GROMACS .gro file of N, CA and C in nm:
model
  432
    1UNK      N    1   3.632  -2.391   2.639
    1UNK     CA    2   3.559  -2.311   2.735
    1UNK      C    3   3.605  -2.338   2.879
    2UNK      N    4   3.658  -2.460   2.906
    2UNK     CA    5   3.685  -2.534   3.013
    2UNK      C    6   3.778  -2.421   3.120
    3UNK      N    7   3.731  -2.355   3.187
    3UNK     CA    8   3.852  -2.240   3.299
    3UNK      C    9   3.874  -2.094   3.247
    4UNK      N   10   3.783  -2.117   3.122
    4UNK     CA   11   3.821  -1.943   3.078
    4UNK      C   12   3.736  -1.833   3.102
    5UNK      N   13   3.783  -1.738   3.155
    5UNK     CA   14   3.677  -1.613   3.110
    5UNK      C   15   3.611  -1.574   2.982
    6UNK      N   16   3.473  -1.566   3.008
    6UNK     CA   17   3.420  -1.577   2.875
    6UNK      C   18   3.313  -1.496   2.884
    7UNK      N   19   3.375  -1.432   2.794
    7UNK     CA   20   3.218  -1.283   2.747
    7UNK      C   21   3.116  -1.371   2.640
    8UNK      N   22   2.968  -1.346   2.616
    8UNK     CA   23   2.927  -1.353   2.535
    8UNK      C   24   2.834  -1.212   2.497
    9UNK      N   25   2.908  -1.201   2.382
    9UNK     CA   26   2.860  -1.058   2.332
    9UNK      C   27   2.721  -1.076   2.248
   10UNK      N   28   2.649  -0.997   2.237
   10UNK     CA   29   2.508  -1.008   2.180
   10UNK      C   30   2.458  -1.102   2.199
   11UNK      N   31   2.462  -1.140   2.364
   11UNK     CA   32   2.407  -1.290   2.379
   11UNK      C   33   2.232  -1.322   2.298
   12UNK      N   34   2.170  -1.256   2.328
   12UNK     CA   35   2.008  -1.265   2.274
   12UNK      C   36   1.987  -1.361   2.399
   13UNK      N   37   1.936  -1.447   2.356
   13UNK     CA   38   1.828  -1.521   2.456
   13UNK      C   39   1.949  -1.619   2.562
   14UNK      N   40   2.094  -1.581   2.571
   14UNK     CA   41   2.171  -1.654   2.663
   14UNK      C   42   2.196  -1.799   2.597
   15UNK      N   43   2.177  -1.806   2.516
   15UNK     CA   44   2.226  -1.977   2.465
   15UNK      C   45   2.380  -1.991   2.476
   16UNK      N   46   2.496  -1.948   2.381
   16UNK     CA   47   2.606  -1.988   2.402
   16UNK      C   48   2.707  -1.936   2.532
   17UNK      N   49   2.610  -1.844   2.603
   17UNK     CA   50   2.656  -1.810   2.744
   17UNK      C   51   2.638  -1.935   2.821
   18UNK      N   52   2.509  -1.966   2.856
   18UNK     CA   53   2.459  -2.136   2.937
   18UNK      C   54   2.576  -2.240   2.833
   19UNK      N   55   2.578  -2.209   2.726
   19UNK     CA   56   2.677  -2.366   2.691
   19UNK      C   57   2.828  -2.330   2.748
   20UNK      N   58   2.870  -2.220   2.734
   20UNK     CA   59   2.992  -2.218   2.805
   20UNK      C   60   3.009  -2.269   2.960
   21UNK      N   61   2.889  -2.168   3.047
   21UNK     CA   62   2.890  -2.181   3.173
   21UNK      C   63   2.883  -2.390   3.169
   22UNK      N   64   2.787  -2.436   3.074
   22UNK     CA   65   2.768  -2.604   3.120
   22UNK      C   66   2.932  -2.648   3.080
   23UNK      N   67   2.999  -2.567   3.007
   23UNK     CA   68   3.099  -2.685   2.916
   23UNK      C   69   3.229  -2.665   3.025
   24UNK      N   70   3.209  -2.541   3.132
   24UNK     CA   71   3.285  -2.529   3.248
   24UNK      C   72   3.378  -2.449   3.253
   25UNK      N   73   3.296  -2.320   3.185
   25UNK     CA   74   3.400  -2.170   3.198
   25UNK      C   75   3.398  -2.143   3.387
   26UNK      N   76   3.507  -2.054   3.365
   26UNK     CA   77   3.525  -2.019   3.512
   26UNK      C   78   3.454  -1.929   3.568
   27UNK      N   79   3.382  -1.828   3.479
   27UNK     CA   80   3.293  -1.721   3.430
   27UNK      C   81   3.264  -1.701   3.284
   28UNK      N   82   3.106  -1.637   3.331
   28UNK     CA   83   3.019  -1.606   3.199
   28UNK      C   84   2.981  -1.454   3.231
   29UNK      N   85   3.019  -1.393   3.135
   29UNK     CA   86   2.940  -1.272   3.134
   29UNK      C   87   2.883  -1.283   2.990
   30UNK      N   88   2.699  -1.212   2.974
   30UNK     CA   89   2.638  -1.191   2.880
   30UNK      C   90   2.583  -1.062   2.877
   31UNK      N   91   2.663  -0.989   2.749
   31UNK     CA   92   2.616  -0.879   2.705
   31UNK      C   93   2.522  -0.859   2.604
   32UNK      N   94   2.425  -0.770   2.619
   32UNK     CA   95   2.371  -0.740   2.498
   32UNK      C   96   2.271  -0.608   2.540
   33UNK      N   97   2.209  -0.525   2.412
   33UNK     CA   98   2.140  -0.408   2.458
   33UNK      C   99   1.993  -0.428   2.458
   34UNK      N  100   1.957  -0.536   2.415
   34UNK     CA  101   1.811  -0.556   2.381
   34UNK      C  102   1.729  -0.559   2.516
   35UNK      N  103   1.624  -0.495   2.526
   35UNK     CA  104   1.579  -0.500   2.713
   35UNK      C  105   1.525  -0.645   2.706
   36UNK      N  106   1.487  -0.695   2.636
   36UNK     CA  107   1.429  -0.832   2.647
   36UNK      C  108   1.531  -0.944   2.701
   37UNK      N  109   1.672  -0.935   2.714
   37UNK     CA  110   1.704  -1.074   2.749
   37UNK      C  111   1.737  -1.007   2.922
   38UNK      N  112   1.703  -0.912   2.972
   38UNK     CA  113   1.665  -0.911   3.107
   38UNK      C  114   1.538  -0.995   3.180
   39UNK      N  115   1.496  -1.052   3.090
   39UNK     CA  116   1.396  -1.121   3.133
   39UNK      C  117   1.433  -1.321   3.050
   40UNK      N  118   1.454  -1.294   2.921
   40UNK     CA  119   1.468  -1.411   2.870
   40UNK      C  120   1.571  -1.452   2.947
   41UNK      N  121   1.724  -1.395   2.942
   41UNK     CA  122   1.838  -1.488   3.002
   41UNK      C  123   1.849  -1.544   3.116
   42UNK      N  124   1.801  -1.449   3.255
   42UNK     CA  125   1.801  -1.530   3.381
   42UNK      C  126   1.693  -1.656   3.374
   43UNK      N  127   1.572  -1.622   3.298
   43UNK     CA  128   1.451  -1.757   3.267
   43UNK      C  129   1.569  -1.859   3.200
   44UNK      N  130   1.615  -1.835   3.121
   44UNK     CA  131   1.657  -1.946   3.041
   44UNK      C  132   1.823  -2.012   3.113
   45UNK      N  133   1.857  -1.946   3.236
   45UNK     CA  134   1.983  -1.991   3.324
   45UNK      C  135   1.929  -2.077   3.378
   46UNK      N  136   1.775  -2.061   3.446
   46UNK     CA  137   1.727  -2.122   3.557
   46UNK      C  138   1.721  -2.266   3.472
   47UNK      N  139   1.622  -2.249   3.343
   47UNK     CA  140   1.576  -2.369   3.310
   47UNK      C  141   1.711  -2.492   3.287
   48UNK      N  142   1.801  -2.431   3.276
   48UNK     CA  143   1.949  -2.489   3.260
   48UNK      C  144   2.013  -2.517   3.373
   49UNK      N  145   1.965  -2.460   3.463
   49UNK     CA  146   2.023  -2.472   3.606
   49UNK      C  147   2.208  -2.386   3.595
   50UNK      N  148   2.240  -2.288   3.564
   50UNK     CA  149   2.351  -2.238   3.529
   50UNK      C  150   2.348  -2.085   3.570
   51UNK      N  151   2.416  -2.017   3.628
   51UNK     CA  152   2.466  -1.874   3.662
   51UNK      C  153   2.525  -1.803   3.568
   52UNK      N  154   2.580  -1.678   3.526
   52UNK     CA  155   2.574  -1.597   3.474
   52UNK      C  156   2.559  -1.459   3.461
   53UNK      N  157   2.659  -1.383   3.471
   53UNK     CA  158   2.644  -1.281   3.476
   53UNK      C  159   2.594  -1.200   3.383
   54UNK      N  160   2.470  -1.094   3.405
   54UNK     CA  161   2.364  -1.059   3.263
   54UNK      C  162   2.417  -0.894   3.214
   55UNK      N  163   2.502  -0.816   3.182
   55UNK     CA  164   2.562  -0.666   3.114
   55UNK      C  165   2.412  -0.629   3.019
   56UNK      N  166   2.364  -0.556   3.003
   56UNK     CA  167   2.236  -0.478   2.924
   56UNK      C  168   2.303  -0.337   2.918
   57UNK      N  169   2.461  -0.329   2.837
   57UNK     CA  170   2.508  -0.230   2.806
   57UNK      C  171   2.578  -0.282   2.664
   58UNK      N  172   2.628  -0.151   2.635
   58UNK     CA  173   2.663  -0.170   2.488
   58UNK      C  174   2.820  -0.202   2.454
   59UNK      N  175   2.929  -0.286   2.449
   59UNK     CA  176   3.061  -0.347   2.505
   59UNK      C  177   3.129  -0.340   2.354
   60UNK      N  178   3.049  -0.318   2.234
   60UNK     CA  179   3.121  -0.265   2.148
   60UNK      C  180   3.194  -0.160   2.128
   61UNK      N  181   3.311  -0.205   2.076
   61UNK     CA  182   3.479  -0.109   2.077
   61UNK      C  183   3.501  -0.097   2.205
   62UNK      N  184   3.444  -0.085   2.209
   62UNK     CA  185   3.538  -0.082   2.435
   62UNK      C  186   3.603  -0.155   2.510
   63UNK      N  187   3.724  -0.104   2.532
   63UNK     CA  188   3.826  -0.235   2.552
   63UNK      C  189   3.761  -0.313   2.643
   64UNK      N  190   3.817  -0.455   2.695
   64UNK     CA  191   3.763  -0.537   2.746
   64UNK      C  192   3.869  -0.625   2.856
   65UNK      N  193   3.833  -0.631   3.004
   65UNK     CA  194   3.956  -0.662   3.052
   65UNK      C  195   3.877  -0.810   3.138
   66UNK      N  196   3.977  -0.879   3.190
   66UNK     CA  197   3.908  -0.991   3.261
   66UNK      C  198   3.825  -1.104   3.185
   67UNK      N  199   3.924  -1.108   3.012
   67UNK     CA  200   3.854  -1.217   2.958
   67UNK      C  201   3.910  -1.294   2.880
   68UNK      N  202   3.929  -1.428   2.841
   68UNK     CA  203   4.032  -1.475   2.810
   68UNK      C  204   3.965  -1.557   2.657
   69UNK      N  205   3.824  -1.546   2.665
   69UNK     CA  206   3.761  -1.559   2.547
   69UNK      C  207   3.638  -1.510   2.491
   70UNK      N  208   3.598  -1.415   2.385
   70UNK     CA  209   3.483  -1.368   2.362
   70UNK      C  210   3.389  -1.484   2.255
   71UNK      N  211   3.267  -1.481   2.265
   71UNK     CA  212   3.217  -1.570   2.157
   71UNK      C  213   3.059  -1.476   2.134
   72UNK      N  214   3.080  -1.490   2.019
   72UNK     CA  215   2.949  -1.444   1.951
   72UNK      C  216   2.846  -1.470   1.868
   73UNK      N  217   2.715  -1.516   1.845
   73UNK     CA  218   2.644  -1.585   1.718
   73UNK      C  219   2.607  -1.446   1.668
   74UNK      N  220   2.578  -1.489   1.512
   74UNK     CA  221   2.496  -1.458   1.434
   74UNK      C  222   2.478  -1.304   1.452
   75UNK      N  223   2.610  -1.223   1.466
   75UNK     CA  224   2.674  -1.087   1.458
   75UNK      C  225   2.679  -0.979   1.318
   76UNK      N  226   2.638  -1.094   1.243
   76UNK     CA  227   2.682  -1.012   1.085
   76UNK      C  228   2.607  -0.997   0.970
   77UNK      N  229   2.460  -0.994   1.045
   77UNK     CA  230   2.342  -0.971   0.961
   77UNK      C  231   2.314  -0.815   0.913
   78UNK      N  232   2.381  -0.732   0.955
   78UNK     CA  233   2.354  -0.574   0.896
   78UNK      C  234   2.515  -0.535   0.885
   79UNK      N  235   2.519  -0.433   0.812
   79UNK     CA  236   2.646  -0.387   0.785
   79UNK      C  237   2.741  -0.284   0.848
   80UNK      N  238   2.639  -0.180   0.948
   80UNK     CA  239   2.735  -0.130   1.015
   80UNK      C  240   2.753  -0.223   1.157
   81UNK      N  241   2.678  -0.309   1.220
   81UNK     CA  242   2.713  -0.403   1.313
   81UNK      C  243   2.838  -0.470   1.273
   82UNK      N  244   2.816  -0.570   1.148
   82UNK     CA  245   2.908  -0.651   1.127
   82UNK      C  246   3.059  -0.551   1.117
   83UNK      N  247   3.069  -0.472   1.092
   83UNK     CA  248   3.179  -0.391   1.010
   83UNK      C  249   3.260  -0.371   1.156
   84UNK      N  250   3.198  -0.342   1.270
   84UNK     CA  251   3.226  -0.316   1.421
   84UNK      C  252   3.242  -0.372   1.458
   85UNK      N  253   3.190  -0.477   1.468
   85UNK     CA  254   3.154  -0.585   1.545
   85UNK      C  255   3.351  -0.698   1.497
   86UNK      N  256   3.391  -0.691   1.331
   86UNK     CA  257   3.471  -0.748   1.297
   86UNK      C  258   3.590  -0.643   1.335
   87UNK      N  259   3.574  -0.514   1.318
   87UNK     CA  260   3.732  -0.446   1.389
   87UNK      C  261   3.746  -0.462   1.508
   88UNK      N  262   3.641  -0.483   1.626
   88UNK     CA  263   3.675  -0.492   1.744
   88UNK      C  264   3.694  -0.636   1.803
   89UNK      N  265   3.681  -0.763   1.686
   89UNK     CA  266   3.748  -0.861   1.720
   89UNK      C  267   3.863  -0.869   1.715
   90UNK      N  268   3.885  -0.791   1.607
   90UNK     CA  269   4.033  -0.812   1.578
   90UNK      C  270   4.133  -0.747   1.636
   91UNK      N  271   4.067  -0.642   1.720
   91UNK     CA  272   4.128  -0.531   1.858
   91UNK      C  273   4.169  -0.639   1.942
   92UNK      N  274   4.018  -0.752   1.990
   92UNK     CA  275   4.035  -0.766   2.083
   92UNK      C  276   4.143  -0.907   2.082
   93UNK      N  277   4.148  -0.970   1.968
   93UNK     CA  278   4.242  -1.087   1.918
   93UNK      C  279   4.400  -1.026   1.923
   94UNK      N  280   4.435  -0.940   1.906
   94UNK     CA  281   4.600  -0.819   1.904
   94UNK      C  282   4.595  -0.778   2.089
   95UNK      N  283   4.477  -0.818   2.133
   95UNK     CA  284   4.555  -0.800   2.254
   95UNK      C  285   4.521  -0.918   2.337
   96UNK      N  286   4.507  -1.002   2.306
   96UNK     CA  287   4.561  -1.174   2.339
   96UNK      C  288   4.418  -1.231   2.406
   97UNK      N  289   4.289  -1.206   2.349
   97UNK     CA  290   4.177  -1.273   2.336
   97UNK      C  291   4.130  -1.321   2.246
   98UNK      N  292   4.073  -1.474   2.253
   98UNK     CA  293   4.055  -1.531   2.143
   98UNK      C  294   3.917  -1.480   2.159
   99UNK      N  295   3.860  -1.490   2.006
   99UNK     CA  296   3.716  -1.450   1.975
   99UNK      C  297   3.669  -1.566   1.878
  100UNK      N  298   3.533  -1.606   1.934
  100UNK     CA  299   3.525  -1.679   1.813
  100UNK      C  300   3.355  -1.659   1.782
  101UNK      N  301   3.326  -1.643   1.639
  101UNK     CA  302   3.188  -1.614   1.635
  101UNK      C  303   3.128  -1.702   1.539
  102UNK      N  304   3.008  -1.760   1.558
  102UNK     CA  305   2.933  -1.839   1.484
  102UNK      C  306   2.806  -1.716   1.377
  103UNK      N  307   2.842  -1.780   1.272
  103UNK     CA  308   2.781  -1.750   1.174
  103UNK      C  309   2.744  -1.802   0.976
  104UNK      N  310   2.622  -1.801   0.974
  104UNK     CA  311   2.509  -1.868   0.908
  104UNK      C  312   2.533  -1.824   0.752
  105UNK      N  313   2.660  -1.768   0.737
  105UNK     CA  314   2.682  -1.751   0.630
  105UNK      C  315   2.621  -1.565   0.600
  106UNK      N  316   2.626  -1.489   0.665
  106UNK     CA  317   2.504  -1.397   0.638
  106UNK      C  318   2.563  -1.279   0.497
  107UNK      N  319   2.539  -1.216   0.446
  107UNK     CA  320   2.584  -1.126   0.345
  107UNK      C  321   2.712  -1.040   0.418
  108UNK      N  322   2.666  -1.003   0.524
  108UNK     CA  323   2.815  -0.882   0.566
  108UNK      C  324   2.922  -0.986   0.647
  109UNK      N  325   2.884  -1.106   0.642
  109UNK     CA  326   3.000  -1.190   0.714
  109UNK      C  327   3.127  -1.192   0.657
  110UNK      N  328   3.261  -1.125   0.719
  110UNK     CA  329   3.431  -1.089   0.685
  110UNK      C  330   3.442  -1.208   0.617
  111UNK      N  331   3.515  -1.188   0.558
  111UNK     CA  332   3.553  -1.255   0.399
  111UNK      C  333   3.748  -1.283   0.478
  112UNK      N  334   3.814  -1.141   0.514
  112UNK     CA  335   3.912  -1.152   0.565
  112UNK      C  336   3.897  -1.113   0.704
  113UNK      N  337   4.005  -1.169   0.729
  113UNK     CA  338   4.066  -1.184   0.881
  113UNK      C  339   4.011  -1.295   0.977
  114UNK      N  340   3.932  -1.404   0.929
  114UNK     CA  341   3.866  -1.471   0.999
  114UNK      C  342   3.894  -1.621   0.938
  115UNK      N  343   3.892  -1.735   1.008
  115UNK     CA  344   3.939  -1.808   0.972
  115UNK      C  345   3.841  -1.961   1.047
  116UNK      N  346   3.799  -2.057   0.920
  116UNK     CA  347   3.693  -2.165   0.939
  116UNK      C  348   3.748  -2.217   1.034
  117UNK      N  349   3.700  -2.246   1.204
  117UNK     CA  350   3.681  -2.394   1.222
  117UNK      C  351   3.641  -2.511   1.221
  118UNK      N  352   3.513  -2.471   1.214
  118UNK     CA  353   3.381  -2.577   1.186
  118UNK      C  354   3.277  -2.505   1.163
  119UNK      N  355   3.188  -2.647   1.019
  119UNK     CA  356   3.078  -2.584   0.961
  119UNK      C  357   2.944  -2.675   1.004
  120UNK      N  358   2.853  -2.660   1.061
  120UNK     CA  359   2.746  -2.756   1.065
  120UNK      C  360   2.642  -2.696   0.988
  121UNK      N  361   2.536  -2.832   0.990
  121UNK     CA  362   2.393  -2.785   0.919
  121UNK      C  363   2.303  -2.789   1.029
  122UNK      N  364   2.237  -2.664   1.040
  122UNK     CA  365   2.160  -2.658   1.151
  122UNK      C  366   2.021  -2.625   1.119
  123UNK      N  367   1.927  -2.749   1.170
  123UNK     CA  368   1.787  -2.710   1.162
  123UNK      C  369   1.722  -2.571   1.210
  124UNK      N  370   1.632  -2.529   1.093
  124UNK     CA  371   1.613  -2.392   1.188
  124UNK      C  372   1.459  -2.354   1.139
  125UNK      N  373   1.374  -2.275   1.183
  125UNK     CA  374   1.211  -2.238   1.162
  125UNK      C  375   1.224  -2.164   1.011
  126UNK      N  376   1.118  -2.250   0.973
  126UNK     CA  377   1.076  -2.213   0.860
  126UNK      C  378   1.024  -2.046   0.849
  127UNK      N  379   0.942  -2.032   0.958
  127UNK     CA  380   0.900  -1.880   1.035
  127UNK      C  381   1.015  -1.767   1.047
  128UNK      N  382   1.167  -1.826   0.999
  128UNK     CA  383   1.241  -1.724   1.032
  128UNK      C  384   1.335  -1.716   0.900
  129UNK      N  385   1.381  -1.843   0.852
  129UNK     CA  386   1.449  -1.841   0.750
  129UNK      C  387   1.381  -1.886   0.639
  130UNK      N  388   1.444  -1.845   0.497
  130UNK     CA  389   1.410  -1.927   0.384
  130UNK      C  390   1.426  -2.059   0.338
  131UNK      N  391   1.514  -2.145   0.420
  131UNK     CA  392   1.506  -2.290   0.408
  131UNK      C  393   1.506  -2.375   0.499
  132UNK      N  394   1.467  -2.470   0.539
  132UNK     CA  395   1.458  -2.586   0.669
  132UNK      C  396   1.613  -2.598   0.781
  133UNK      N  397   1.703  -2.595   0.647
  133UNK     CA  398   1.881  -2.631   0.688
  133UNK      C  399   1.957  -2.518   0.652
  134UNK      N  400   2.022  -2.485   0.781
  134UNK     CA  401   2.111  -2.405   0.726
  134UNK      C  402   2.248  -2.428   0.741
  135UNK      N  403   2.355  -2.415   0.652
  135UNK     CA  404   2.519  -2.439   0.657
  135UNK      C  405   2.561  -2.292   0.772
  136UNK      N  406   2.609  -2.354   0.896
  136UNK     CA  407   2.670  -2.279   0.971
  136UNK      C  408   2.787  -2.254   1.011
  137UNK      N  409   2.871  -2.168   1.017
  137UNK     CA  410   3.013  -2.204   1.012
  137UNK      C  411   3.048  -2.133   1.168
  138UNK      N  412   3.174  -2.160   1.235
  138UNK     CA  413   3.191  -2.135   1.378
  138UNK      C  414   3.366  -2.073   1.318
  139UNK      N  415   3.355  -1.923   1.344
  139UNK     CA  416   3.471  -1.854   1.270
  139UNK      C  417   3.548  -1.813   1.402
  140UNK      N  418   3.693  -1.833   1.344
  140UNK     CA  419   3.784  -1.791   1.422
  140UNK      C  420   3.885  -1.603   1.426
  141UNK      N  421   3.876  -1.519   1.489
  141UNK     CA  422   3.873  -1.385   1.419
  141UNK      C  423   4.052  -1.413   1.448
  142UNK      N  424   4.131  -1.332   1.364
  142UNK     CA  425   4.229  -1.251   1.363
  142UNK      C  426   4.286  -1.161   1.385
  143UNK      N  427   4.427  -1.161   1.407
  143UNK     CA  428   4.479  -0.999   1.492
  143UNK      C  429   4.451  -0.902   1.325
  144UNK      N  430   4.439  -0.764   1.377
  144UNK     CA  431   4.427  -0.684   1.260
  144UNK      C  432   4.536  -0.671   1.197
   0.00000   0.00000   0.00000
């Protein structure tokens, strides 16, 4: 993360946007369409003490300039998202951005073109998932 431009796409509540901005990107931009993280993400910069730029537009398939790394969680829970969401990594990987997206194992998660870096077990609410632990893997996308 250390000096790069860094999109975070479908940020939700700004989490791996604030870890980039702490881990010492040069810039953060966080996209996503949900009206709610107009309110969650700048709350949750402050509590971090971290800046950030907040997009509440829609950045899928659309080329992307001024970024030298995209990162995304937990992208591949429905099937026409994931299906988009994986060709336009791989757009954006063929034209010399790395992408890398974390994900929980979900049913529409690419099988091809994506490649393990690391898997953790991550505690998570009983209120949301079906088990306490979940195996998470942090995927690396491919040119198409």
């Amino acid at each position: 993360m250390r000096g790069r431009r860094v999109l975070d796409f479908a940020t939700g509540s700004g989490l791996v946007g604030i870890a980039a901005a702490m881990a010492g990107a040069a810039s953060v931009v966080a996209a996503d369409v949900a009206p709610f993280c107009e309110a969650v993400v700048p709350m949750n910069c402050q509590l971090n003490g971290v800046t950030l730029e907040l997009r509440l537009d829609d950045l899928l398939g659309r080329p992307l300039e001024g970024f030298d790394l995209v990162v995304a969680g937990d992208v591949f829970y429905e099937q026409p998202l994931a299906s988009r969401s994986a060709a336009w990594f791989r757009q954006l990987v063929a034209q010399g951005v790395r992408v890398l997206a974390g994900d929980p194992g979900r049913l529409y998660t690419p099988r091809e073109g994506f490649r393990d870096l690391a898997r953790y077990e991550v505690p998570v609410s009983r209120e949301i998932e079906e088990r306490p632990i979940m195996r998470t893997w942090v995927l690396e996308a491919a040119p198409a």
